[in-house]
CSV table of C-alpha atoms and ligand atoms in Angstrom, one decimal:
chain,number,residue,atom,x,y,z
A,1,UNK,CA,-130.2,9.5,-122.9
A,2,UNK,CA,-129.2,11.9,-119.6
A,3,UNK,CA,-127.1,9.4,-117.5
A,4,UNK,CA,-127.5,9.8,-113.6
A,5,UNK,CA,-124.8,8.9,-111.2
A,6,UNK,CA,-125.6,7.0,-107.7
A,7,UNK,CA,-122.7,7.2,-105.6
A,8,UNK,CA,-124.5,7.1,-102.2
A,9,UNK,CA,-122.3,6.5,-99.5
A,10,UNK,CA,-119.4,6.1,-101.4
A,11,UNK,CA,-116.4,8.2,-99.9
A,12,UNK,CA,-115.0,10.3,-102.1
A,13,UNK,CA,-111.7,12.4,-101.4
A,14,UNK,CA,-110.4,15.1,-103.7
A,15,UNK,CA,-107.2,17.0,-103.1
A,16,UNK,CA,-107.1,20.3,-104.1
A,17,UNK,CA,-110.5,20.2,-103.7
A,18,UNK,CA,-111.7,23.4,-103.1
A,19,UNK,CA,-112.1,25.6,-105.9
A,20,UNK,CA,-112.1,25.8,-109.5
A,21,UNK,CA,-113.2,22.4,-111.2
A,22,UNK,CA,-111.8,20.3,-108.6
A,23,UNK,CA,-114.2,21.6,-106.9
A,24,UNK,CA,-116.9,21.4,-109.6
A,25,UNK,CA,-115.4,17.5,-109.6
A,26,UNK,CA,-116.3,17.4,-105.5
A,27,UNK,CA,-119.8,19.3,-105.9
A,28,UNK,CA,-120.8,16.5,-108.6
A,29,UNK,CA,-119.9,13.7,-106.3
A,30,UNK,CA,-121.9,15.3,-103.3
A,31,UNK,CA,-124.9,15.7,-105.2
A,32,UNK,CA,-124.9,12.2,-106.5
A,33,UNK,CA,-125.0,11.2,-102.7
A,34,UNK,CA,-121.1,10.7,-101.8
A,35,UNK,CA,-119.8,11.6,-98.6
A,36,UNK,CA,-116.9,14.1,-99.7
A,37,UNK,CA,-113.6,15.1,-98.2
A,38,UNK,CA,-111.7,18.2,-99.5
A,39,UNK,CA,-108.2,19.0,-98.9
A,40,UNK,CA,-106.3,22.1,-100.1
A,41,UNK,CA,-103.5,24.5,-98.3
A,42,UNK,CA,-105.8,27.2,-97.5
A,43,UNK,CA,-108.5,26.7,-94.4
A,44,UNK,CA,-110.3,29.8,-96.0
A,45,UNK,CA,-110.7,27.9,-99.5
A,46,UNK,CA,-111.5,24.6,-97.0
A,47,UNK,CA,-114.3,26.7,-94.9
A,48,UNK,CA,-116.2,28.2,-97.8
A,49,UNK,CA,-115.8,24.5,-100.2
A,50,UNK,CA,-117.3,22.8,-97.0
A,51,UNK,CA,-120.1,25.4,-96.9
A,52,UNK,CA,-120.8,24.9,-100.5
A,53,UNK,CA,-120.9,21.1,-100.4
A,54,UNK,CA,-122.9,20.4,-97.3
A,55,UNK,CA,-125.7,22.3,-99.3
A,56,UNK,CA,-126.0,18.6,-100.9
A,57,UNK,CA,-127.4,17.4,-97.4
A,58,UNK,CA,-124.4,14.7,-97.3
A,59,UNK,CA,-121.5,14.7,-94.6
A,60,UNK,CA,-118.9,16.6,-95.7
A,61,UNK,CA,-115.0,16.9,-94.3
A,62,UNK,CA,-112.7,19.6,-95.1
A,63,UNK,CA,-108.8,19.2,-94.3
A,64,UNK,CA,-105.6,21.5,-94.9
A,65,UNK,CA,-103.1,20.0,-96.2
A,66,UNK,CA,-100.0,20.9,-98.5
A,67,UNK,CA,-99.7,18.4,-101.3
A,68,UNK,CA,-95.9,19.0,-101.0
A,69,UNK,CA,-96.1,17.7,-97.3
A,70,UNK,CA,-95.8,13.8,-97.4
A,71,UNK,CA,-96.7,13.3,-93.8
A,72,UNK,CA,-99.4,16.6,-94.1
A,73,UNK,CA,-100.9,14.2,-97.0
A,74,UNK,CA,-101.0,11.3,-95.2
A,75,UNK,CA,-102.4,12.4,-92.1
A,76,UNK,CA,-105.5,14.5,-94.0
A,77,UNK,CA,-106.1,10.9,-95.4
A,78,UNK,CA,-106.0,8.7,-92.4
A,79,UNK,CA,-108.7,11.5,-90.8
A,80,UNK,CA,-110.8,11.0,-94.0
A,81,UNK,CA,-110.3,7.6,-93.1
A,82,UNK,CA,-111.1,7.7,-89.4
A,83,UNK,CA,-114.5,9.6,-90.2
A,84,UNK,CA,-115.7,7.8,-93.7
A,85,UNK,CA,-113.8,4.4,-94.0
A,86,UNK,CA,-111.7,3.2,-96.9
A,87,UNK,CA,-112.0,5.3,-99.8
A,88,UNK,CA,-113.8,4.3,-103.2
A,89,UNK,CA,-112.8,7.2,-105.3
A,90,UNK,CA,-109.3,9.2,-104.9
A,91,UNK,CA,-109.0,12.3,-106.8
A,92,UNK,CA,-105.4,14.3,-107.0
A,93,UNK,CA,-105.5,17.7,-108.8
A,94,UNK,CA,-104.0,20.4,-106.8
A,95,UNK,CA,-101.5,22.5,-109.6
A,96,UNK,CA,-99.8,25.5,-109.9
A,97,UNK,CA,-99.3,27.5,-112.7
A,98,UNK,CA,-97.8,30.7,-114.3
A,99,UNK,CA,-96.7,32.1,-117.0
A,100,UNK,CA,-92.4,32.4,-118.0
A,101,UNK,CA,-90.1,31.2,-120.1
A,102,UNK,CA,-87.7,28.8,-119.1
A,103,UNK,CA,-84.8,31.0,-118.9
A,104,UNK,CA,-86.8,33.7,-116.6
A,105,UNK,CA,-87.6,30.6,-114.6
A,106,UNK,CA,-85.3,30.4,-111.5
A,107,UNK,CA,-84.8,26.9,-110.1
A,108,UNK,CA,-87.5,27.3,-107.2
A,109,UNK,CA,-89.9,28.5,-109.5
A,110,UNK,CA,-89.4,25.4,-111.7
A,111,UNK,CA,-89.4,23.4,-108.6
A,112,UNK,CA,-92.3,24.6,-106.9
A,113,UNK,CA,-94.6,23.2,-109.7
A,114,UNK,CA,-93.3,19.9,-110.0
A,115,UNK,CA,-93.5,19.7,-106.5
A,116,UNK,CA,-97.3,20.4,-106.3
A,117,UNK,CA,-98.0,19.1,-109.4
A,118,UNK,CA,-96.1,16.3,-110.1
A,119,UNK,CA,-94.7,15.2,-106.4
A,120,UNK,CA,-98.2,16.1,-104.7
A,121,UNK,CA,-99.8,13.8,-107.0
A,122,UNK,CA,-97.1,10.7,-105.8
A,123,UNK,CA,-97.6,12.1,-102.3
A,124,UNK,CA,-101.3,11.8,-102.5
A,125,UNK,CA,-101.4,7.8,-104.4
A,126,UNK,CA,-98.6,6.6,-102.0
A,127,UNK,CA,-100.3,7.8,-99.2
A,128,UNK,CA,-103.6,7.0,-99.8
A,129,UNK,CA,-103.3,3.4,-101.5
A,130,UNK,CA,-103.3,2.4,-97.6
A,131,UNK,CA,-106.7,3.6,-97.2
A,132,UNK,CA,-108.3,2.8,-100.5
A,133,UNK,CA,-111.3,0.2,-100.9
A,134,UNK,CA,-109.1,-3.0,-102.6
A,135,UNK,CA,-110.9,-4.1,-105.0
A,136,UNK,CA,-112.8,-1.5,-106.4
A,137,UNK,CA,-111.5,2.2,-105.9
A,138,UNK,CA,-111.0,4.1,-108.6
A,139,UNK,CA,-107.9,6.8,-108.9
A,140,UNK,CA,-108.5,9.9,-111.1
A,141,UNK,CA,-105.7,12.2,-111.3
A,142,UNK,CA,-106.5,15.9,-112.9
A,143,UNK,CA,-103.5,15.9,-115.8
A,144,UNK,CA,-103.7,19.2,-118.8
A,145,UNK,CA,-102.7,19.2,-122.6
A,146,UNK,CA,-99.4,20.5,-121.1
A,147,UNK,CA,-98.0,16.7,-120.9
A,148,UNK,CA,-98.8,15.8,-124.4
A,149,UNK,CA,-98.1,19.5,-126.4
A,150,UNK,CA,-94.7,21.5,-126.0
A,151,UNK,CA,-95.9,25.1,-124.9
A,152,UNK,CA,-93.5,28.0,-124.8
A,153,UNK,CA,-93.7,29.7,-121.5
A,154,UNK,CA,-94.8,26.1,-119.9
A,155,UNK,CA,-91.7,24.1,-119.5
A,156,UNK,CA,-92.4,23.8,-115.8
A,157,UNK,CA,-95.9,23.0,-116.3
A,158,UNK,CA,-95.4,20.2,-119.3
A,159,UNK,CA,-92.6,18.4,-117.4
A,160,UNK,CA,-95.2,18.3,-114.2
A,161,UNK,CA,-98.0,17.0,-116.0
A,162,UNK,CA,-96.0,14.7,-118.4
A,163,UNK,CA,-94.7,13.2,-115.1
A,164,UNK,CA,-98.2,13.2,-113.4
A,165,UNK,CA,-99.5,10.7,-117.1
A,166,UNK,CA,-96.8,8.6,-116.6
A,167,UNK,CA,-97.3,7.9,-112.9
A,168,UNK,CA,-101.2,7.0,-113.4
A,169,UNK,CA,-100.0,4.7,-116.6
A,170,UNK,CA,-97.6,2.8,-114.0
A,171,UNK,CA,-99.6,3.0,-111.0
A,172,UNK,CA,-102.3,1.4,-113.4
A,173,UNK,CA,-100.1,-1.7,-113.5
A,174,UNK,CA,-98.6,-1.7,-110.1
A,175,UNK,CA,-102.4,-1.5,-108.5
A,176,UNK,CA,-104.2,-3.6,-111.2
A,177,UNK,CA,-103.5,-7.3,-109.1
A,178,UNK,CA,-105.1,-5.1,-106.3
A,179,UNK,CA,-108.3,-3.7,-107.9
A,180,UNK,CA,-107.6,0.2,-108.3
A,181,UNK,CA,-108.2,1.3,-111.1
A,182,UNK,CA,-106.1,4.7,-112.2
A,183,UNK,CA,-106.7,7.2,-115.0
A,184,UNK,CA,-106.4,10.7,-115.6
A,185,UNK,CA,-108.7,13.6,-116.9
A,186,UNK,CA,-106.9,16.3,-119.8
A,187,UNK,CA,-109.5,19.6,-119.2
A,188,UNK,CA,-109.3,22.0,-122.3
A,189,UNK,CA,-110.3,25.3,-121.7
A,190,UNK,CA,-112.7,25.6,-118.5
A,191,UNK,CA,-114.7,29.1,-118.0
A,192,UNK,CA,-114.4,30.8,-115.0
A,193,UNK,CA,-111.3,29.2,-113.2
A,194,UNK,CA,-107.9,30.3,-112.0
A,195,UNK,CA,-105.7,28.3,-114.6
A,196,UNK,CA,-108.2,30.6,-117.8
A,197,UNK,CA,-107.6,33.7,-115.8
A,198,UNK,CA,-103.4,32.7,-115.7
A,199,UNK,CA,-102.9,31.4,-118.9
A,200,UNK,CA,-106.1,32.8,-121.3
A,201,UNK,CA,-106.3,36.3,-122.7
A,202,UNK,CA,-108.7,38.2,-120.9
A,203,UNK,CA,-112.5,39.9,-121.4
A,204,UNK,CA,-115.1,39.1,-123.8
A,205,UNK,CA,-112.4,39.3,-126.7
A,206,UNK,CA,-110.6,36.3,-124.9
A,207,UNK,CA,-113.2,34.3,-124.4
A,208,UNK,CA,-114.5,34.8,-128.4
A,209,UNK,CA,-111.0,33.4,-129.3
A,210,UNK,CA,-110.3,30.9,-127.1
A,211,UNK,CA,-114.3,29.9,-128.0
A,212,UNK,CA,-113.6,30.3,-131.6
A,213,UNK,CA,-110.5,27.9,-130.9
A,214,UNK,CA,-112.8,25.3,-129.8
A,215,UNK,CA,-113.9,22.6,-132.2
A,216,UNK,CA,-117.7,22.2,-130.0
A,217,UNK,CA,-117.5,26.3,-130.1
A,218,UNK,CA,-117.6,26.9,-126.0
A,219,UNK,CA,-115.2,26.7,-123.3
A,220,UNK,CA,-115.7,23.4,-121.4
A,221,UNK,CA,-117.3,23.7,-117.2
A,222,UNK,CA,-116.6,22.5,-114.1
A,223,UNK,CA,-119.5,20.0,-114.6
A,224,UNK,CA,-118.2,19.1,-117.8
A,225,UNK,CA,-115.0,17.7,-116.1
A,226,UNK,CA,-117.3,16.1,-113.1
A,227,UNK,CA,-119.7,14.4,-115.5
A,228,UNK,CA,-116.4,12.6,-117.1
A,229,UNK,CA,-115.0,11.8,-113.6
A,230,UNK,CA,-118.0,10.3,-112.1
A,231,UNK,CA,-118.2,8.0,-115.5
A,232,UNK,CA,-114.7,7.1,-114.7
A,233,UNK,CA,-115.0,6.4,-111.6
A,234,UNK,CA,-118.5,4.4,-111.9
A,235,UNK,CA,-118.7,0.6,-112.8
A,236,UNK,CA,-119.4,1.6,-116.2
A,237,UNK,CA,-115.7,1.8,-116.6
A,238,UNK,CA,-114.7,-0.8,-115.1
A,239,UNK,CA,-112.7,-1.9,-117.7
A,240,UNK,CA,-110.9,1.3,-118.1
A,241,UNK,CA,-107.5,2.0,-116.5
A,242,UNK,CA,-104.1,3.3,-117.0
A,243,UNK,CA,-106.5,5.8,-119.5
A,244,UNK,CA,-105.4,9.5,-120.0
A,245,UNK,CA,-108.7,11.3,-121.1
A,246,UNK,CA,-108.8,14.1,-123.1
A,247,UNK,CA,-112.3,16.5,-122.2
A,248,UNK,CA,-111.7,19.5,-124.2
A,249,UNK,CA,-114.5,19.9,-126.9
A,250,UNK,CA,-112.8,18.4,-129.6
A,251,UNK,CA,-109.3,18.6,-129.8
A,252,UNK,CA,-108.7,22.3,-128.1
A,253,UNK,CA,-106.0,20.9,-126.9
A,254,UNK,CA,-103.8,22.5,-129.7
A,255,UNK,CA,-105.4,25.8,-129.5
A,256,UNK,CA,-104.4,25.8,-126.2
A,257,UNK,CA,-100.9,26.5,-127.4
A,258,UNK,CA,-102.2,30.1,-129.2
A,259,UNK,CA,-104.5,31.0,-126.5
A,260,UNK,CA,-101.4,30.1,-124.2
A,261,UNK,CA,-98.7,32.7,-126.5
A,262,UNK,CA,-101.8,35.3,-126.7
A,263,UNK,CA,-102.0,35.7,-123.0
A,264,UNK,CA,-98.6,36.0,-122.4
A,265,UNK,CA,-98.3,38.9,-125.0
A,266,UNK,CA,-101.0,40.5,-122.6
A,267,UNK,CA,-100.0,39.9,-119.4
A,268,UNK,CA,-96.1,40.6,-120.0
A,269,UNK,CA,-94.9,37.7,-117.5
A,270,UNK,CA,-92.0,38.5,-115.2
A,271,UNK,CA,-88.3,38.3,-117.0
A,272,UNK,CA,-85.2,37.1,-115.1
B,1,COA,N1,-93.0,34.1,-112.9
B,1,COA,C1,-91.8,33.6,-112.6
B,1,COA,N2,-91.6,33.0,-111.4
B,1,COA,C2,-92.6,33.0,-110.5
B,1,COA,C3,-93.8,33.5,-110.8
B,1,COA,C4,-94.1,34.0,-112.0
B,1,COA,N3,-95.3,34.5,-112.4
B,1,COA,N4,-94.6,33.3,-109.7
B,1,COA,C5,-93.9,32.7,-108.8
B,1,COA,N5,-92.6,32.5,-109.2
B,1,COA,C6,-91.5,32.0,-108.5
B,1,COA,C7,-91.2,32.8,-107.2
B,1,COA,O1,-90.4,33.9,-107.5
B,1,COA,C8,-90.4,31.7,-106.4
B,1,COA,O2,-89.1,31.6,-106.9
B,1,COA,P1,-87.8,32.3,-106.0
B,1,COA,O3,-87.9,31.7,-104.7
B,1,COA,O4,-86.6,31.9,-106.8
B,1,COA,O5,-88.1,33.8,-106.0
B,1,COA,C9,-91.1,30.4,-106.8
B,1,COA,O6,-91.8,30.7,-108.0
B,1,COA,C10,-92.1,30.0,-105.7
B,1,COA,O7,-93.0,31.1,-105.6
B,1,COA,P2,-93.9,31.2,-104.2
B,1,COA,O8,-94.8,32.4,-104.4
B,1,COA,O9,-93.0,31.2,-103.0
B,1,COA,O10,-94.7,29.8,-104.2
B,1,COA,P3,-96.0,29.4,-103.4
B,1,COA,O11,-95.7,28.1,-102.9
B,1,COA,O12,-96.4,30.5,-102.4
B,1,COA,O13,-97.1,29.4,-104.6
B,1,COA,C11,-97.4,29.2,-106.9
B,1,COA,C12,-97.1,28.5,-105.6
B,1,COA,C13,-96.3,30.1,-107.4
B,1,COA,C14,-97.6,28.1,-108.0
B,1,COA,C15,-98.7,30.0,-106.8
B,1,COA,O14,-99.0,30.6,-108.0
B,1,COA,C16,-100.0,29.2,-106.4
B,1,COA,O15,-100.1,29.0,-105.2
B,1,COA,N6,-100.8,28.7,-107.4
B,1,COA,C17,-102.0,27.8,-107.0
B,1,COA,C18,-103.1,28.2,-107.9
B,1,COA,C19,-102.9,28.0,-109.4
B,1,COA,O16,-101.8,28.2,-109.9
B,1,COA,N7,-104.0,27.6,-110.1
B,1,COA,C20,-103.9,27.3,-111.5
B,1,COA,C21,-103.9,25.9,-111.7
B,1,COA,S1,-103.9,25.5,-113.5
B,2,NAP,P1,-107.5,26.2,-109.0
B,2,NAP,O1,-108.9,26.7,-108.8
B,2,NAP,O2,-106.4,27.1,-108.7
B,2,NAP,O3,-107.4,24.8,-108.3
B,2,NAP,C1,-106.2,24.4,-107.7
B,2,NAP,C2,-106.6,23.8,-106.3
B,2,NAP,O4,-105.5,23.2,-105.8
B,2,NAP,C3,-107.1,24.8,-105.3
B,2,NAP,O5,-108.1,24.2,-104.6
B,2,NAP,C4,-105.9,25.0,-104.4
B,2,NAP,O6,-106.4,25.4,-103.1
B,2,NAP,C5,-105.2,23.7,-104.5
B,2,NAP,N1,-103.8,23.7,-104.3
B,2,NAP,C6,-102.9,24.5,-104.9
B,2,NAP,N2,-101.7,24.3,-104.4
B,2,NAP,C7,-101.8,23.3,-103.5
B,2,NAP,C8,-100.9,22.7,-102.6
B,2,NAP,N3,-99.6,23.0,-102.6
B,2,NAP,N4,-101.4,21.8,-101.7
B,2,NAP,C9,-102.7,21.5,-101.7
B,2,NAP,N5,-103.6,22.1,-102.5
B,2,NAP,C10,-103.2,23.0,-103.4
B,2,NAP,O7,-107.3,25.8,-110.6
B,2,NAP,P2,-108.2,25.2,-111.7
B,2,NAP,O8,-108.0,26.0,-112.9
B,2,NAP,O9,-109.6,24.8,-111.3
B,2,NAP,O10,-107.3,23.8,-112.0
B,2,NAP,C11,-107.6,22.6,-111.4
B,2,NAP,C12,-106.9,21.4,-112.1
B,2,NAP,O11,-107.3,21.4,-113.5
B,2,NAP,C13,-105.4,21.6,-112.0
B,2,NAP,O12,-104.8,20.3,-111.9
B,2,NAP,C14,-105.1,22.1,-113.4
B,2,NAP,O13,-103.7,21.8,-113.8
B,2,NAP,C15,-106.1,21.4,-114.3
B,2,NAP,N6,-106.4,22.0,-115.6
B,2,NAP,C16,-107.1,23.2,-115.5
B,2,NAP,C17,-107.5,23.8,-116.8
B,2,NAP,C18,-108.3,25.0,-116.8
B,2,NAP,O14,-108.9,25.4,-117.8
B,2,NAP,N7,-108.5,25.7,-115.7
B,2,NAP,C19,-107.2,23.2,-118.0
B,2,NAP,C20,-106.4,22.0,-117.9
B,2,NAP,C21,-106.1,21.4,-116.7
B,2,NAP,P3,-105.4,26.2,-102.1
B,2,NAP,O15,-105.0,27.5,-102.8
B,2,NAP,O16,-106.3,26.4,-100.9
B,2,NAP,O17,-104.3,25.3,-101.8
């Protein structure tokens, strides 16, 4: 059975939204009939994600905003807000990522992750819980396989994320009495995006091992990662919060670790 998602008229906002499967996770939402706001730091990435989303025929915003900027965050939310009303469905997936090992890691460098990854997400739920739809909005933050597996050349990366699964299991608590639901999405592998070409060997040889790593046999897609958020944040799951979802063909969670130690024996990452 193919499932088909409604969402018209819902308002939809997605930070980070506006490349890679984020925006993949944006495109879905616009076609299903949302109207979709987009936030990321650079108004090039904003201009051409706003062009590719109004091809949907909905209404479309597209804001610039660091996640690391609390007051940035809160005022690309309040103009979401102005323009669409409260919002049904919040997602937070802005990241950063690169390659080193903890002792070529210099304190900004470890800092600058958890700050977008880990602190942009608490930016981005404080600041928006004001403007969500209570009861009834649904919370999906965009977590990896780094906050479950120990990877070498990751630390930065697996404390961020670990933090980001915690926050979305306690802020599934906190905003339960208020009817926001909150879970998070773990991506395996996805073709074609900027955290493969950081973190993946590269050329047709990559991609036939991280493949091979794959329990289903094929990277994961953008639309892979959509089709799960959209189920998440439908009234299908409307018992399901406080969930950290793995969507990663089978477990490739754990190959990630190889592919993760192959690329870094290609790419040579920068020593201290
Ligand atoms: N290895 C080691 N340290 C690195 C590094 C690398 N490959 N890349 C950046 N750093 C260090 C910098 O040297 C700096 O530390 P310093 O001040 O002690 O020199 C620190 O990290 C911050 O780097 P900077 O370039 O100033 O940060 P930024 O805010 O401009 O960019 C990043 C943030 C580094 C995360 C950048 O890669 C980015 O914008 N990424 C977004 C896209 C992305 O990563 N997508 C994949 C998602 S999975
Ligand atoms: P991506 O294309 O680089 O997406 C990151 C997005 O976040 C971009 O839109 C970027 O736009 C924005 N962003 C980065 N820093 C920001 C900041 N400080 N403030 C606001 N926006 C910021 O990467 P991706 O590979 O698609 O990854 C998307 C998400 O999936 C991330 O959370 C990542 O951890 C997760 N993930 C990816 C994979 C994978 O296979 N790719 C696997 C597991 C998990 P600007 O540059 O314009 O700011």
């Amino acid at each position: 059975m193919d499932i088909k998602f409604d969402f018209s008229g819902r308002h939809v906002f997605v930070f980070g939204g506006t490349t890679g499967i984020n925006l993949g996770i944006a495109k879905a939402f616009a076609r299903s009939g949302a109207r979709v706001c987009v936030a990321s730091r650079k108004q090039e990435n904003v201009d051409a994600a706003v062009e590719a989303l109004r091809q949907f025929g909905g209404e479309v915003l597209g804001v610039t905003a660091d996640v690391r900027d609390f007051d940035a965050v809160g005022r690309a939310l309040a103009l979401a807000h102005e323009r669409f009303g409260p919002i049904d469905v919040l997602v937070s997936g802005a990241a950063g990522n690169f390659l080193a090992e903890a002792n070529d890691l210099s304190s900004n460098a470890f800092k600058v992750v958890v700050d977008i990854d880990l602190n942009g997400t608490f930016h981005v739920m404080r600041q928006a819980f004001q403007y969500l739809a209570r009861p009834g909005a649904s919370v999906i933050n965009i977590t990896a396989p780094q906050s479950m597996i120990p990877m070498r050349f990751q630390s930065h990366v697996c404390a961020a994320k670990a933090g980001v699964d915690q926050l979305t299991r306690v802020l599934a608590i906190e905003w339960g009495a208020a009817g926001v639901r909150v879970n998070a999405i773990s991506p395996g592998p996805i073709a074609g995006t900027e955290g493969m070409r950081r973190l993946a060997p590269q050329g047709e040889e990559g991609d036939a091992m991280v493949n091979s790593a794959v329990p289903l046999g094929r990277m994961g897609t953008p639309e892979d990662i959509a089709q799960l958020a959209m189920f998440l944040a439908s009234s299908a799951a409307s018992y399901v919060s406080g969930a950290i979802v793995p969507c990663d063909g089978g477990g490739a969670s754990e190959s990630i670790k190889s592919m993760v130690e192959a690329a870094a024996q290609e790419m040579k990452p920068r020593t201290a």
